Amino acid sequence: KMSGRRSRSRQSSGISEDQINDLIIKLQQLLPELRNSRRSDKVSASRVLQETCNYIRNLHREVDDLSERLSELLANTDTAQAALIRSLLTQ
């Protein structure tokens, strides 16, 4: 019964299992952690999705860190570095 319910929900969404598999493969190719996996190394969809979540979290952390560093640089208004950054941001 469970598999019937799962396949019905997939059909109602208009996405076939093959399309989902293709999307998982494309997603895997975008992830640095999994990109270099050999084709013969089968990576599960759940691993790809978990690595995607980890990668997005890491990107968020990097953005936060860079934003903080940029704010610190801009807070030092007297430095030539801050003036350069401001000029780049206003172009």
GROMACS .gro file of N, CA and C in nm:
model
  273
    1LYS      N    1   0.082  -0.120   0.000
    1LYS     CA    2   0.000   0.000   0.000
    1LYS      C    3   0.086   0.126   0.000
    2MET      N    4   0.193   0.123   0.076
    2MET     CA    5   0.278   0.241   0.087
    2MET      C    6   0.339   0.277  -0.049
    3SER      N    7   0.386   0.175  -0.123
    3SER     CA    8   0.447   0.206  -0.253
    3SER      C    9   0.343   0.257  -0.351
    4GLY      N   10   0.219   0.207  -0.342
    4GLY     CA   11   0.113   0.256  -0.428
    4GLY      C   12   0.083   0.402  -0.401
    5ARG      N   13   0.079   0.438  -0.275
    5ARG     CA   14   0.053   0.578  -0.236
    5ARG      C   15   0.167   0.667  -0.285
    6ARG      N   16   0.290   0.618  -0.272
    6ARG     CA   17   0.406   0.697  -0.315
    6ARG      C   18   0.402   0.719  -0.466
    7SER      N   19   0.374   0.613  -0.543
    7SER     CA   20   0.374   0.630  -0.689
    7SER      C   21   0.259   0.719  -0.734
    8ARG      N   22   0.143   0.711  -0.666
    8ARG     CA   23   0.031   0.797  -0.700
    8ARG      C   24   0.066   0.944  -0.678
    9SER      N   25   0.133   0.974  -0.566
    9SER     CA   26   0.167   1.113  -0.538
    9SER      C   27   0.269   1.165  -0.639
   10ARG      N   28   0.359   1.079  -0.683
   10ARG     CA   29   0.457   1.121  -0.785
   10ARG      C   30   0.387   1.148  -0.917
   11GLN      N   31   0.291   1.062  -0.952
   11GLN     CA   32   0.221   1.083  -1.079
   11GLN      C   33   0.138   1.211  -1.075
   12SER      N   34   0.078   1.239  -0.961
   12SER     CA   35  -0.005   1.359  -0.953
   12SER      C   36   0.080   1.486  -0.959
   13SER      N   37   0.207   1.477  -0.923
   13SER     CA   38   0.293   1.595  -0.930
   13SER      C   39   0.344   1.617  -1.072
   14GLY      N   40   0.325   1.519  -1.158
   14GLY     CA   41   0.366   1.534  -1.297
   14GLY      C   42   0.513   1.505  -1.322
   15ILE      N   43   0.583   1.453  -1.222
   15ILE     CA   44   0.725   1.423  -1.238
   15ILE      C   45   0.744   1.272  -1.230
   16SER      N   46   0.804   1.215  -1.332
   16SER     CA   47   0.826   1.071  -1.334
   16SER      C   48   0.949   1.035  -1.250
   17GLU      N   49   0.960   0.910  -1.217
   17GLU     CA   50   1.074   0.862  -1.140
   17GLU      C   51   1.204   0.884  -1.217
   18ASP      N   52   1.199   0.865  -1.349
   18ASP     CA   53   1.317   0.889  -1.432
   18ASP      C   54   1.360   1.036  -1.427
   19GLN      N   55   1.262   1.126  -1.428
   19GLN     CA   56   1.295   1.269  -1.420
   19GLN      C   57   1.358   1.302  -1.285
   20ILE      N   58   1.305   1.242  -1.180
   20ILE     CA   59   1.363   1.264  -1.047
   20ILE      C   60   1.506   1.214  -1.044
   21ASN      N   61   1.530   1.095  -1.099
   21ASN     CA   62   1.667   1.040  -1.103
   21ASN      C   63   1.760   1.130  -1.183
   22ASP      N   64   1.712   1.183  -1.295
   22ASP     CA   65   1.794   1.275  -1.375
   22ASP      C   66   1.830   1.401  -1.295
   23LEU      N   67   1.731   1.453  -1.222
   23LEU     CA   68   1.756   1.573  -1.141
   23LEU      C   69   1.856   1.545  -1.030
   24ILE      N   70   1.848   1.428  -0.970
   24ILE     CA   71   1.943   1.389  -0.863
   24ILE      C   72   2.084   1.381  -0.922
   25ILE      N   73   2.097   1.325  -1.041
   25ILE     CA   74   2.229   1.314  -1.106
   25ILE      C   75   2.284   1.453  -1.136
   26LYS      N   76   2.200   1.543  -1.186
   26LYS     CA   77   2.244   1.680  -1.214
   26LYS      C   78   2.285   1.752  -1.087
   27LEU      N   79   2.209   1.731  -0.981
   27LEU     CA   80   2.240   1.791  -0.852
   27LEU      C   81   2.374   1.739  -0.801
   28GLN      N   82   2.396   1.609  -0.814
   28GLN     CA   83   2.521   1.547  -0.770
   28GLN      C   84   2.641   1.611  -0.841
   29GLN      N   85   2.625   1.643  -0.970
   29GLN     CA   86   2.734   1.702  -1.047
   29GLN      C   87   2.767   1.843  -1.002
   30LEU      N   88   2.674   1.909  -0.934
   30LEU     CA   89   2.697   2.045  -0.884
   30LEU      C   90   2.766   2.049  -0.748
   31LEU      N   91   2.769   1.936  -0.680
   31LEU     CA   92   2.823   1.933  -0.544
   31LEU      C   93   2.971   1.894  -0.545
   32PRO      N   94   3.056   1.982  -0.492
   32PRO     CA   95   3.200   1.952  -0.491
   32PRO      C   96   3.232   1.820  -0.422
   33GLU      N   97   3.159   1.788  -0.318
   33GLU     CA   98   3.185   1.667  -0.240
   33GLU      C   99   3.159   1.540  -0.320
   34LEU      N  100   3.064   1.547  -0.413
   34LEU     CA  101   3.023   1.428  -0.489
   34LEU      C  102   3.056   1.435  -0.637
   35ARG      N  103   3.098   1.550  -0.684
   35ARG     CA  104   3.119   1.572  -0.828
   35ARG      C  105   3.217   1.471  -0.888
   36ASN      N  106   3.319   1.437  -0.812
   36ASN     CA  107   3.424   1.351  -0.866
   36ASN      C  108   3.399   1.202  -0.846
   37SER      N  109   3.279   1.168  -0.800
   37SER     CA  110   3.245   1.026  -0.786
   37SER      C  111   3.244   0.962  -0.924
   38ARG      N  112   3.299   0.842  -0.930
   38ARG     CA  113   3.297   0.770  -1.057
   38ARG      C  114   3.154   0.726  -1.088
   39ARG      N  115   3.122   0.718  -1.214
   39ARG     CA  116   2.988   0.675  -1.255
   39ARG      C  117   2.954   0.539  -1.194
   40SER      N  118   3.056   0.454  -1.177
   40SER     CA  119   3.031   0.320  -1.122
   40SER      C  120   2.997   0.326  -0.973
   41ASP      N  121   3.037   0.434  -0.906
   41ASP     CA  122   3.003   0.450  -0.765
   41ASP      C  123   2.862   0.506  -0.754
   42LYS      N  124   2.768   0.419  -0.722
   42LYS     CA  125   2.629   0.462  -0.711
   42LYS      C  126   2.611   0.539  -0.580
   43VAL      N  127   2.567   0.663  -0.592
   43VAL     CA  128   2.542   0.746  -0.475
   43VAL      C  129   2.391   0.755  -0.458
   44SER      N  130   2.344   0.727  -0.337
   44SER     CA  131   2.199   0.727  -0.314
   44SER      C  132   2.143   0.868  -0.322
   45ALA      N  133   2.015   0.875  -0.357
   45ALA     CA  134   1.946   1.004  -0.364
   45ALA      C  135   1.948   1.073  -0.229
   46SER      N  136   1.932   0.995  -0.122
   46SER     CA  137   1.931   1.056   0.011
   46SER      C  138   2.067   1.117   0.044
   47ARG      N  139   2.176   1.054   0.000
   47ARG     CA  140   2.311   1.110   0.024
   47ARG      C  141   2.328   1.239  -0.055
   48VAL      N  142   2.281   1.240  -0.180
   48VAL     CA  143   2.290   1.361  -0.262
   48VAL      C  144   2.213   1.475  -0.196
   49LEU      N  145   2.093   1.446  -0.148
   49LEU     CA  146   2.012   1.551  -0.084
   49LEU      C  147   2.075   1.598   0.047
   50GLN      N  148   2.132   1.504   0.123
   50GLN     CA  149   2.200   1.542   0.248
   50GLN      C  150   2.320   1.631   0.219
   51GLU      N  151   2.400   1.593   0.120
   51GLU     CA  152   2.517   1.673   0.082
   51GLU      C  153   2.475   1.810   0.029
   52THR      N  154   2.362   1.815  -0.041
   52THR     CA  155   2.309   1.943  -0.089
   52THR      C  156   2.277   2.034   0.028
   53CYS      N  157   2.211   1.980   0.129
   53CYS     CA  158   2.178   2.058   0.249
   53CYS      C  159   2.305   2.108   0.317
   54ASN      N  160   2.405   2.019   0.331
   54ASN     CA  161   2.531   2.058   0.393
   54ASN      C  162   2.599   2.169   0.313
   55TYR      N  163   2.599   2.155   0.182
   55TYR     CA  164   2.664   2.253   0.095
   55TYR      C  165   2.596   2.389   0.107
   56ILE      N  166   2.463   2.389   0.108
   56ILE     CA  167   2.389   2.516   0.121
   56ILE      C  168   2.417   2.580   0.256
   57ARG      N  169   2.421   2.499   0.363
   57ARG     CA  170   2.454   2.553   0.496
   57ARG      C  171   2.593   2.616   0.496
   58ASN      N  172   2.689   2.548   0.434
   58ASN     CA  173   2.826   2.602   0.426
   58ASN      C  174   2.830   2.731   0.347
   59LEU      N  175   2.755   2.738   0.238
   59LEU     CA  176   2.751   2.861   0.159
   59LEU      C  177   2.692   2.976   0.241
   60HIS      N  178   2.587   2.947   0.318
   60HIS     CA  179   2.528   3.050   0.405
   60HIS      C  180   2.631   3.100   0.506
   61ARG      N  181   2.706   3.006   0.565
   61ARG     CA  182   2.811   3.046   0.662
   61ARG      C  183   2.916   3.134   0.595
   62GLU      N  184   2.957   3.096   0.476
   62GLU     CA  185   3.057   3.175   0.403
   62GLU      C  186   3.005   3.315   0.373
   63VAL      N  187   2.880   3.325   0.330
   63VAL     CA  188   2.821   3.456   0.301
   63VAL      C  189   2.817   3.540   0.429
   64ASP      N  190   2.774   3.479   0.539
   64ASP     CA  191   2.769   3.551   0.667
   64ASP      C  192   2.908   3.600   0.707
   65ASP      N  193   3.008   3.512   0.695
   65ASP     CA  194   3.145   3.551   0.730
   65ASP      C  195   3.196   3.664   0.642
   66LEU      N  196   3.171   3.653   0.512
   66LEU     CA  197   3.216   3.757   0.420
   66LEU      C  198   3.144   3.889   0.446
   67SER      N  199   3.015   3.882   0.477
   67SER     CA  200   2.940   4.003   0.509
   67SER      C  201   2.995   4.070   0.634
   68GLU      N  202   3.028   3.989   0.732
   68GLU     CA  203   3.084   4.043   0.856
   68GLU      C  204   3.220   4.108   0.831
   69ARG      N  205   3.304   4.040   0.751
   69ARG     CA  206   3.435   4.097   0.719
   69ARG      C  207   3.421   4.227   0.641
   70LEU      N  208   3.327   4.230   0.547
   70LEU     CA  209   3.304   4.351   0.469
   70LEU      C  210   3.256   4.465   0.558
   71SER      N  211   3.167   4.434   0.650
   71SER     CA  212   3.118   4.537   0.744
   71SER      C  213   3.232   4.593   0.828
   72GLU      N  214   3.320   4.502   0.873
   72GLU     CA  215   3.435   4.547   0.953
   72GLU      C  216   3.526   4.638   0.872
   73LEU      N  217   3.550   4.599   0.746
   73LEU     CA  218   3.635   4.681   0.660
   73LEU      C  219   3.573   4.818   0.635
   74LEU      N  220   3.443   4.820   0.613
   74LEU     CA  221   3.375   4.946   0.584
   74LEU      C  222   3.362   5.033   0.709
   75ALA      N  223   3.366   4.970   0.827
   75ALA     CA  224   3.357   5.046   0.952
   75ALA      C  225   3.481   5.132   0.973
   76ASN      N  226   3.593   5.088   0.917
   76ASN     CA  227   3.718   5.165   0.925
   76ASN      C  228   3.718   5.266   0.810
   77THR      N  229   3.644   5.374   0.830
   77THR     CA  230   3.620   5.469   0.721
   77THR      C  231   3.744   5.542   0.675
   78ASP      N  232   3.847   5.546   0.756
   78ASP     CA  233   3.966   5.625   0.721
   78ASP      C  234   4.064   5.549   0.633
   79THR      N  235   4.044   5.419   0.615
   79THR     CA  236   4.143   5.343   0.541
   79THR      C  237   4.122   5.353   0.390
   80ALA      N  238   4.230   5.340   0.318
   80ALA     CA  239   4.223   5.340   0.172
   80ALA      C  240   4.147   5.216   0.123
   81GLN      N  241   4.160   5.107   0.200
   81GLN     CA  242   4.091   4.983   0.165
   81GLN      C  243   3.939   5.004   0.168
   82ALA      N  244   3.889   5.073   0.270
   82ALA     CA  245   3.746   5.100   0.281
   82ALA      C  246   3.699   5.189   0.166
   83ALA      N  247   3.780   5.287   0.131
   83ALA     CA  248   3.745   5.377   0.020
   83ALA      C  249   3.738   5.299  -0.111
   84LEU      N  250   3.832   5.207  -0.130
   84LEU     CA  251   3.833   5.125  -0.251
   84LEU      C  252   3.708   5.037  -0.257
   85ILE      N  253   3.674   4.974  -0.145
   85ILE     CA  254   3.556   4.888  -0.142
   85ILE      C  255   3.431   4.969  -0.171
   86ARG      N  256   3.419   5.086  -0.111
   86ARG     CA  257   3.303   5.171  -0.137
   86ARG      C  258   3.292   5.207  -0.284
   87SER      N  259   3.406   5.241  -0.345
   87SER     CA  260   3.403   5.278  -0.486
   87SER      C  261   3.361   5.160  -0.573
   88LEU      N  262   3.402   5.038  -0.536
   88LEU     CA  263   3.362   4.920  -0.610
   88LEU      C  264   3.213   4.891  -0.595
   89LEU      N  265   3.161   4.915  -0.475
   89LEU     CA  266   3.020   4.886  -0.447
   89LEU      C  267   2.927   4.987  -0.514
   90THR      N  268   2.975   5.107  -0.541
   90THR     CA  269   2.887   5.209  -0.600
   90THR      C  270   2.894   5.210  -0.753
   91GLN      N  271   2.978   5.128  -0.813
   91GLN     CA  272   2.988   5.127  -0.959
   91GLN      C  273   2.873   5.056  -1.022
   0.00000   0.00000   0.00000
